[in-house]
Amino acid sequence: MLNTETPSTRHPDLDTYATPALLDAFVDDQTAAVAAVKAALPQLAAAVDAAVPRIRAGGRLLYAGAGTSGRLGVLDSVELYPTFSWPRERAVAVIAGGQGAMFVAVEGAEDDRAQGAAEMAALNPGPNDVALLLAASGGTPYVLGAIEAARAAGALTIGFANNPGAPVTAQADIGITLDTGPEVISGSTRLKAGTSQKIALNTFSSALMVRLNKVYGNLMVDLKATNVKLVKRAVALTMRASGASEADAQAALAQCDHHVKTALVMLKRGVGADAARTLLDAADGSVSKALAA
């Protein structure tokens, strides 16, 4: 029996617990998710380093999964745009059962290997693309079909699973095993298995964005200021990183469509928006290099 399907020996009487003990059991078990990701850091690092040159060359992030894993892939792909101004068309996710499966479980869809292959192939993957294949069990047919299509097209394939020796990690160019073990509720991989996948995806994509110069120091300087909260965040980030007053930060941001990177170079180099963009382009988007030029 797979680790993720094996009943936990730690809480055989879970249904009899008082509410505080019940909650503590769920929360305490989540610590294994962090430990599982830490154990996989060498593989995650290899995945980031392998992905960077492909993405720099114009590649895309292509996610495929089913159920909780599929929804986590969609979530990661969607959040890259507001957080890092990553183009939506360069982070694309497919999920077994189609877009509706984000909101209503389509349980049988994960068993369709041909559909997984067809939906990945429909994205027209290429050698510069990076495919992230997600399956808690590691043997979901839909995901195995997707990985076959991605590999056939020459894309870099990164497989995530929560069981050692899983097909999805064995067949990927880089396999990332998040060995979270049995769940508090037997087989419910929306629990710590899902948490570990969320941590791993956050870690991978955030590290990739840092390598792509989307961060200055530890500041999120390439965000899309698409609402009032994010406009305020852009002002605060600009003030913090440049030392400028609120009025000067707002004035600079107003001249560059609230792009924090550009505003920082404007303020710290004493140049206009066009000159700041030219400096950033020459520095491959790195604020540090643009300021040092």
mmCIF file of C-alpha atoms in Angstrom:
data_model
loop_
_atom_site.group_PDB
_atom_site.id
_atom_site.type_symbol
_atom_site.label_atom_id
_atom_site.label_comp_id
_atom_site.label_asym_id
_atom_site.label_seq_id
_atom_site.Cartn_x
_atom_site.Cartn_y
_atom_site.Cartn_z
ATOM 1 C CA MET A 1 0.000 0.000 0.000
ATOM 2 C CA LEU A 2 1.263 3.503 -0.841
ATOM 3 C CA ASN A 3 2.431 5.608 2.092
ATOM 4 C CA THR A 4 -0.218 8.195 1.309
ATOM 5 C CA GLU A 5 -2.935 5.491 1.494
ATOM 6 C CA THR A 6 -1.727 3.730 4.633
ATOM 7 C CA PRO A 7 -3.799 4.451 7.773
ATOM 8 C CA SER A 8 -1.885 6.468 10.336
ATOM 9 C CA THR A 9 -0.896 4.597 13.480
ATOM 10 C CA ARG A 10 -0.675 7.848 15.452
ATOM 11 C CA HIS A 11 -4.386 8.634 15.724
ATOM 12 C CA PRO A 12 -6.462 5.421 15.492
ATOM 13 C CA ASP A 13 -9.142 6.926 17.762
ATOM 14 C CA LEU A 14 -9.323 10.277 16.003
ATOM 15 C CA ASP A 15 -13.114 10.337 15.944
ATOM 16 C CA THR A 16 -13.264 10.223 19.755
ATOM 17 C CA TYR A 17 -10.989 13.223 20.360
ATOM 18 C CA ALA A 18 -12.244 16.349 22.072
ATOM 19 C CA THR A 19 -12.185 19.319 19.708
ATOM 20 C CA PRO A 20 -8.921 20.876 20.992
ATOM 21 C CA ALA A 21 -7.105 17.531 20.682
ATOM 22 C CA LEU A 22 -8.647 16.934 17.262
ATOM 23 C CA LEU A 23 -7.405 20.277 15.979
ATOM 24 C CA ASP A 24 -3.983 19.735 17.525
ATOM 25 C CA ALA A 25 -3.673 16.388 15.729
ATOM 26 C CA PHE A 26 -4.374 18.019 12.357
ATOM 27 C CA VAL A 27 -2.041 20.961 12.908
ATOM 28 C CA ASP A 28 0.764 18.912 14.431
ATOM 29 C CA ASP A 29 0.724 16.511 11.489
ATOM 30 C CA GLN A 30 1.308 19.401 9.086
ATOM 31 C CA THR A 31 4.870 19.817 10.376
ATOM 32 C CA ALA A 32 5.776 16.745 8.347
ATOM 33 C CA ALA A 33 5.049 18.725 5.200
ATOM 34 C CA VAL A 34 7.847 21.198 5.944
ATOM 35 C CA ALA A 35 10.237 18.369 6.768
ATOM 36 C CA ALA A 36 9.402 16.602 3.501
ATOM 37 C CA VAL A 37 10.134 19.700 1.437
ATOM 38 C CA LYS A 38 13.403 20.330 3.299
ATOM 39 C CA ALA A 39 14.491 16.773 2.523
ATOM 40 C CA ALA A 40 13.832 17.439 -1.169
ATOM 41 C CA LEU A 41 15.782 20.734 -1.337
ATOM 42 C CA PRO A 42 18.652 19.298 -3.435
ATOM 43 C CA GLN A 43 16.184 18.184 -6.096
ATOM 44 C CA LEU A 44 14.298 21.486 -5.933
ATOM 45 C CA ALA A 45 17.567 23.375 -6.366
ATOM 46 C CA ALA A 46 18.444 21.249 -9.384
ATOM 47 C CA ALA A 47 15.009 21.979 -10.833
ATOM 48 C CA VAL A 48 15.419 25.749 -10.416
ATOM 49 C CA ASP A 49 18.897 25.738 -11.954
ATOM 50 C CA ALA A 50 17.715 23.629 -14.896
ATOM 51 C CA ALA A 51 14.643 25.820 -15.449
ATOM 52 C CA VAL A 52 16.346 29.238 -15.385
ATOM 53 C CA PRO A 53 18.124 29.078 -18.774
ATOM 54 C CA ARG A 54 15.038 27.692 -20.470
ATOM 55 C CA ILE A 55 12.779 30.376 -19.052
ATOM 56 C CA ARG A 56 15.331 33.070 -19.897
ATOM 57 C CA ALA A 57 15.224 31.792 -23.466
ATOM 58 C CA GLY A 58 11.480 32.437 -23.615
ATOM 59 C CA GLY A 59 10.092 29.224 -22.193
ATOM 60 C CA ARG A 60 6.890 28.772 -20.231
ATOM 61 C CA LEU A 61 5.842 27.068 -17.018
ATOM 62 C CA LEU A 62 3.303 24.337 -17.809
ATOM 63 C CA TYR A 63 1.487 22.722 -14.884
ATOM 64 C CA ALA A 64 -0.546 19.506 -14.943
ATOM 65 C CA GLY A 65 -2.309 17.718 -12.133
ATOM 66 C CA ALA A 66 -5.574 16.276 -10.859
ATOM 67 C CA GLY A 67 -7.692 17.028 -7.810
ATOM 68 C CA THR A 68 -5.883 18.920 -5.055
ATOM 69 C CA SER A 69 -2.575 18.687 -6.928
ATOM 70 C CA GLY A 70 -4.126 20.137 -10.068
ATOM 71 C CA ARG A 71 -5.725 23.004 -8.150
ATOM 72 C CA LEU A 72 -2.409 23.836 -6.498
ATOM 73 C CA GLY A 73 -0.787 23.972 -9.930
ATOM 74 C CA VAL A 74 -3.473 26.344 -11.178
ATOM 75 C CA LEU A 75 -3.055 28.498 -8.063
ATOM 76 C CA ASP A 76 0.699 28.783 -8.525
ATOM 77 C CA SER A 77 0.345 29.683 -12.194
ATOM 78 C CA VAL A 78 -2.311 32.332 -11.572
ATOM 79 C CA GLU A 79 -0.474 34.087 -8.733
ATOM 80 C CA LEU A 80 2.726 34.716 -10.684
ATOM 81 C CA TYR A 81 1.153 37.570 -12.651
ATOM 82 C CA PRO A 82 0.154 39.908 -9.797
ATOM 83 C CA THR A 83 3.169 38.993 -7.665
ATOM 84 C CA PHE A 84 5.917 39.182 -10.270
ATOM 85 C CA SER A 85 4.289 40.643 -13.416
ATOM 86 C CA TRP A 86 4.912 37.257 -15.022
ATOM 87 C CA PRO A 87 2.995 37.088 -18.337
ATOM 88 C CA ARG A 88 -0.143 34.999 -17.996
ATOM 89 C CA GLU A 89 0.579 33.196 -21.252
ATOM 90 C CA ARG A 90 3.898 31.984 -19.833
ATOM 91 C CA ALA A 91 2.381 30.183 -16.841
ATOM 92 C CA VAL A 92 -0.338 27.817 -18.028
ATOM 93 C CA ALA A 93 -2.046 25.051 -16.088
ATOM 94 C CA VAL A 94 -4.229 22.126 -17.081
ATOM 95 C CA ILE A 95 -6.260 20.106 -14.603
ATOM 96 C CA ALA A 96 -8.015 16.791 -15.036
ATOM 97 C CA GLY A 97 -11.684 17.493 -15.710
ATOM 98 C CA GLY A 98 -11.056 20.947 -17.196
ATOM 99 C CA GLN A 99 -11.485 24.384 -15.681
ATOM 100 C CA GLY A 100 -14.694 23.386 -13.936
ATOM 101 C CA ALA A 101 -12.717 20.913 -11.818
ATOM 102 C CA MET A 102 -11.299 23.894 -9.925
ATOM 103 C CA PHE A 103 -14.702 24.290 -8.282
ATOM 104 C CA VAL A 104 -16.421 20.899 -8.568
ATOM 105 C CA ALA A 105 -14.562 17.613 -8.117
ATOM 106 C CA VAL A 106 -14.462 15.526 -11.315
ATOM 107 C CA GLU A 107 -13.152 12.337 -9.779
ATOM 108 C CA GLY A 108 -13.022 10.018 -12.795
ATOM 109 C CA ALA A 109 -11.093 12.490 -14.941
ATOM 110 C CA GLU A 110 -7.775 11.659 -13.315
ATOM 111 C CA ASP A 111 -7.908 8.129 -14.746
ATOM 112 C CA ASP A 112 -7.789 9.329 -18.377
ATOM 113 C CA ARG A 113 -4.167 9.038 -19.485
ATOM 114 C CA ALA A 114 -4.950 9.921 -23.090
ATOM 115 C CA GLN A 115 -6.697 13.115 -22.029
ATOM 116 C CA GLY A 116 -3.688 14.191 -19.987
ATOM 117 C CA ALA A 117 -1.426 13.647 -22.988
ATOM 118 C CA ALA A 118 -3.832 15.482 -25.304
ATOM 119 C CA GLU A 119 -4.226 18.503 -23.034
ATOM 120 C CA MET A 120 -0.469 18.857 -22.553
ATOM 121 C CA ALA A 121 0.131 18.418 -26.287
ATOM 122 C CA ALA A 122 -2.463 21.112 -26.990
ATOM 123 C CA LEU A 123 -0.210 23.591 -25.184
ATOM 124 C CA ASN A 124 2.432 22.959 -27.873
ATOM 125 C CA PRO A 125 5.299 22.412 -25.438
ATOM 126 C CA GLY A 126 8.834 22.963 -26.694
ATOM 127 C CA PRO A 127 12.444 22.548 -25.550
ATOM 128 C CA ASN A 128 12.450 25.819 -23.592
ATOM 129 C CA ASP A 129 9.290 25.001 -21.657
ATOM 130 C CA VAL A 130 9.277 23.613 -18.121
ATOM 131 C CA ALA A 131 6.501 21.161 -17.275
ATOM 132 C CA LEU A 132 5.570 20.640 -13.633
ATOM 133 C CA LEU A 133 3.695 17.376 -13.155
ATOM 134 C CA LEU A 134 1.884 16.987 -9.831
ATOM 135 C CA ALA A 135 0.443 13.806 -8.334
ATOM 136 C CA ALA A 136 0.268 12.956 -4.638
ATOM 137 C CA SER A 137 0.131 9.218 -5.362
ATOM 138 C CA GLY A 138 2.708 9.627 -8.108
ATOM 139 C CA GLY A 139 0.814 7.339 -10.449
ATOM 140 C CA THR A 140 -2.202 9.375 -11.594
ATOM 141 C CA PRO A 141 -2.860 8.330 -15.235
ATOM 142 C CA TYR A 142 -3.828 11.854 -16.364
ATOM 143 C CA VAL A 143 -0.504 13.197 -15.087
ATOM 144 C CA LEU A 144 1.482 10.320 -16.580
ATOM 145 C CA GLY A 145 -0.086 11.081 -19.953
ATOM 146 C CA ALA A 146 0.864 14.741 -19.571
ATOM 147 C CA ILE A 147 4.466 13.923 -18.719
ATOM 148 C CA GLU A 148 4.765 11.651 -21.746
ATOM 149 C CA ALA A 149 3.577 14.443 -24.047
ATOM 150 C CA ALA A 150 5.894 16.997 -22.453
ATOM 151 C CA ARG A 151 8.912 14.692 -22.685
ATOM 152 C CA ALA A 152 8.139 13.823 -26.301
ATOM 153 C CA ALA A 153 8.216 17.550 -27.119
ATOM 154 C CA GLY A 154 11.589 18.018 -25.435
ATOM 155 C CA ALA A 155 10.329 20.100 -22.503
ATOM 156 C CA LEU A 156 12.094 19.922 -19.144
ATOM 157 C CA THR A 157 9.871 17.754 -16.927
ATOM 158 C CA ILE A 158 9.763 18.088 -13.148
ATOM 159 C CA GLY A 159 7.666 15.500 -11.331
ATOM 160 C CA PHE A 160 6.255 15.979 -7.822
ATOM 161 C CA ALA A 161 4.912 13.041 -5.807
ATOM 162 C CA ASN A 162 4.375 12.089 -2.171
ATOM 163 C CA ASN A 163 5.435 8.449 -2.417
ATOM 164 C CA PRO A 164 8.986 7.170 -2.962
ATOM 165 C CA GLY A 165 9.655 5.437 -6.269
ATOM 166 C CA ALA A 166 6.561 6.888 -7.918
ATOM 167 C CA PRO A 167 6.172 6.723 -11.720
ATOM 168 C CA VAL A 168 5.815 10.492 -12.100
ATOM 169 C CA THR A 169 9.165 11.134 -10.424
ATOM 170 C CA ALA A 170 10.862 8.202 -12.140
ATOM 171 C CA GLN A 171 9.756 9.359 -15.590
ATOM 172 C CA ALA A 172 10.569 13.054 -15.067
ATOM 173 C CA ASP A 173 13.904 14.648 -15.895
ATOM 174 C CA ILE A 174 13.969 15.783 -12.260
ATOM 175 C CA GLY A 175 11.894 13.937 -9.682
ATOM 176 C CA ILE A 176 10.926 15.608 -6.411
ATOM 177 C CA THR A 177 9.667 13.223 -3.751
ATOM 178 C CA LEU A 178 7.805 14.827 -0.857
ATOM 179 C CA ASP A 179 7.557 11.829 1.465
ATOM 180 C CA THR A 180 4.869 12.993 3.871
ATOM 181 C CA GLY A 181 3.755 9.514 4.897
ATOM 182 C CA PRO A 182 0.258 8.504 6.072
ATOM 183 C CA GLU A 183 -2.395 11.168 6.537
ATOM 184 C CA VAL A 184 -4.295 11.792 9.770
ATOM 185 C CA ILE A 185 -7.420 10.879 7.815
ATOM 186 C CA SER A 186 -6.330 7.891 5.758
ATOM 187 C CA GLY A 187 -5.718 8.747 2.111
ATOM 188 C CA SER A 188 -6.864 12.371 2.371
ATOM 189 C CA THR A 189 -3.936 13.910 0.509
ATOM 190 C CA ARG A 190 -5.560 17.345 0.648
ATOM 191 C CA LEU A 191 -3.945 17.426 4.093
ATOM 192 C CA LYS A 192 -0.154 17.383 4.568
ATOM 193 C CA ALA A 193 0.588 15.950 1.123
ATOM 194 C CA GLY A 194 -1.208 18.933 -0.384
ATOM 195 C CA THR A 195 0.536 21.304 2.011
ATOM 196 C CA SER A 196 3.936 19.955 0.987
ATOM 197 C CA GLN A 197 3.110 20.449 -2.684
ATOM 198 C CA LYS A 198 2.018 24.034 -2.020
ATOM 199 C CA ILE A 199 5.288 24.724 -0.188
ATOM 200 C CA ALA A 200 7.337 23.083 -2.932
ATOM 201 C CA LEU A 201 5.600 24.999 -5.710
ATOM 202 C CA ASN A 202 5.904 28.300 -3.829
ATOM 203 C CA THR A 203 9.571 27.580 -3.224
ATOM 204 C CA PHE A 204 10.305 26.602 -6.824
ATOM 205 C CA SER A 205 8.462 29.430 -8.561
ATOM 206 C CA SER A 206 9.565 32.119 -6.080
ATOM 207 C CA ALA A 207 13.206 31.063 -6.368
ATOM 208 C CA LEU A 208 12.865 31.071 -10.151
ATOM 209 C CA MET A 209 11.494 34.617 -10.074
ATOM 210 C CA VAL A 210 14.379 35.745 -7.870
ATOM 211 C CA ARG A 211 16.813 34.298 -10.410
ATOM 212 C CA LEU A 212 14.922 36.188 -13.136
ATOM 213 C CA ASN A 213 15.539 39.499 -11.318
ATOM 214 C CA LYS A 214 11.966 39.960 -10.141
ATOM 215 C CA VAL A 215 13.172 40.788 -6.615
ATOM 216 C CA TYR A 216 15.482 43.523 -5.286
ATOM 217 C CA GLY A 217 17.018 42.496 -1.970
ATOM 218 C CA ASN A 218 14.012 40.703 -0.546
ATOM 219 C CA LEU A 219 11.488 43.202 -1.887
ATOM 220 C CA MET A 220 8.743 42.374 -4.377
ATOM 221 C CA VAL A 221 9.617 45.117 -6.856
ATOM 222 C CA ASP A 222 8.009 43.691 -9.999
ATOM 223 C CA LEU A 223 4.437 43.390 -8.765
ATOM 224 C CA LYS A 224 1.417 44.450 -10.794
ATOM 225 C CA ALA A 225 -0.359 47.278 -8.949
ATOM 226 C CA THR A 226 -3.812 46.155 -10.034
ATOM 227 C CA ASN A 227 -5.837 47.299 -7.019
ATOM 228 C CA VAL A 228 -5.781 49.873 -4.228
ATOM 229 C CA LYS A 229 -3.923 47.556 -1.831
ATOM 230 C CA LEU A 230 -1.197 46.857 -4.366
ATOM 231 C CA VAL A 231 -0.858 50.544 -5.300
ATOM 232 C CA LYS A 232 -0.237 51.300 -1.620
ATOM 233 C CA ARG A 233 2.245 48.424 -1.484
ATOM 234 C CA ALA A 234 4.061 49.823 -4.528
ATOM 235 C CA VAL A 235 4.414 53.193 -2.808
ATOM 236 C CA ALA A 236 5.648 51.599 0.420
ATOM 237 C CA LEU A 237 8.172 49.421 -1.412
ATOM 238 C CA THR A 238 9.475 52.359 -3.407
ATOM 239 C CA MET A 239 9.908 54.460 -0.271
ATOM 240 C CA ARG A 240 11.637 51.633 1.593
ATOM 241 C CA ALA A 241 14.062 50.730 -1.188
ATOM 242 C CA SER A 242 14.898 54.254 -2.325
ATOM 243 C CA GLY A 243 14.660 56.266 0.903
ATOM 244 C CA ALA A 244 12.406 58.730 -0.928
ATOM 245 C CA SER A 245 9.506 60.574 0.647
ATOM 246 C CA GLU A 246 5.966 59.399 0.025
ATOM 247 C CA ALA A 247 5.334 62.340 -2.296
ATOM 248 C CA ASP A 248 8.460 61.665 -4.361
ATOM 249 C CA ALA A 249 7.701 57.946 -4.535
ATOM 250 C CA GLN A 250 4.152 58.613 -5.713
ATOM 251 C CA ALA A 251 5.378 61.100 -8.308
ATOM 252 C CA ALA A 252 7.909 58.649 -9.724
ATOM 253 C CA LEU A 253 5.419 55.792 -9.785
ATOM 254 C CA ALA A 254 2.873 57.970 -11.573
ATOM 255 C CA GLN A 255 5.372 58.444 -14.410
ATOM 256 C CA CYS A 256 6.051 54.727 -14.937
ATOM 257 C CA ASP A 257 2.671 53.021 -14.560
ATOM 258 C CA HIS A 258 3.398 52.182 -10.906
ATOM 259 C CA HIS A 259 6.302 49.895 -11.829
ATOM 260 C CA VAL A 260 8.397 49.785 -8.675
ATOM 261 C CA LYS A 261 11.581 48.683 -10.446
ATOM 262 C CA THR A 262 11.493 51.635 -12.787
ATOM 263 C CA ALA A 263 10.619 54.087 -10.031
ATOM 264 C CA LEU A 264 13.566 52.878 -7.944
ATOM 265 C CA VAL A 265 16.053 53.431 -10.749
ATOM 266 C CA MET A 266 14.502 56.836 -11.491
ATOM 267 C CA LEU A 267 14.854 57.962 -7.904
ATOM 268 C CA LYS A 268 18.248 56.469 -7.121
ATOM 269 C CA ARG A 269 19.873 57.396 -10.427
ATOM 270 C CA GLY A 270 18.094 60.733 -10.881
ATOM 271 C CA VAL A 271 16.803 59.905 -14.359
ATOM 272 C CA GLY A 272 13.462 59.896 -16.139
ATOM 273 C CA ALA A 273 11.245 56.891 -16.746
ATOM 274 C CA ASP A 274 12.533 56.160 -20.259
ATOM 275 C CA ALA A 275 16.172 56.289 -19.165
ATOM 276 C CA ALA A 276 15.391 54.064 -16.177
ATOM 277 C CA ARG A 277 13.749 51.497 -18.456
ATOM 278 C CA THR A 278 16.802 51.565 -20.737
ATOM 279 C CA LEU A 279 19.098 50.919 -17.774
ATOM 280 C CA LEU A 280 16.920 48.034 -16.593
ATOM 281 C CA ASP A 281 16.765 46.500 -20.058
ATOM 282 C CA ALA A 282 20.564 46.653 -20.319
ATOM 283 C CA ALA A 283 20.809 44.970 -16.908
ATOM 284 C CA ASP A 284 18.389 42.157 -17.839
ATOM 285 C CA GLY A 285 15.869 43.567 -15.414
ATOM 286 C CA SER A 286 18.180 43.553 -12.397
ATOM 287 C CA VAL A 287 17.701 46.628 -10.205
ATOM 288 C CA SER A 288 21.067 46.042 -8.516
ATOM 289 C CA LYS A 289 22.930 45.967 -11.834
ATOM 290 C CA ALA A 290 21.001 48.946 -13.204
ATOM 291 C CA LEU A 291 21.962 50.992 -10.166
ATOM 292 C CA ALA A 292 25.594 49.909 -10.386
ATOM 293 C CA ALA A 293 25.927 50.564 -14.124
#
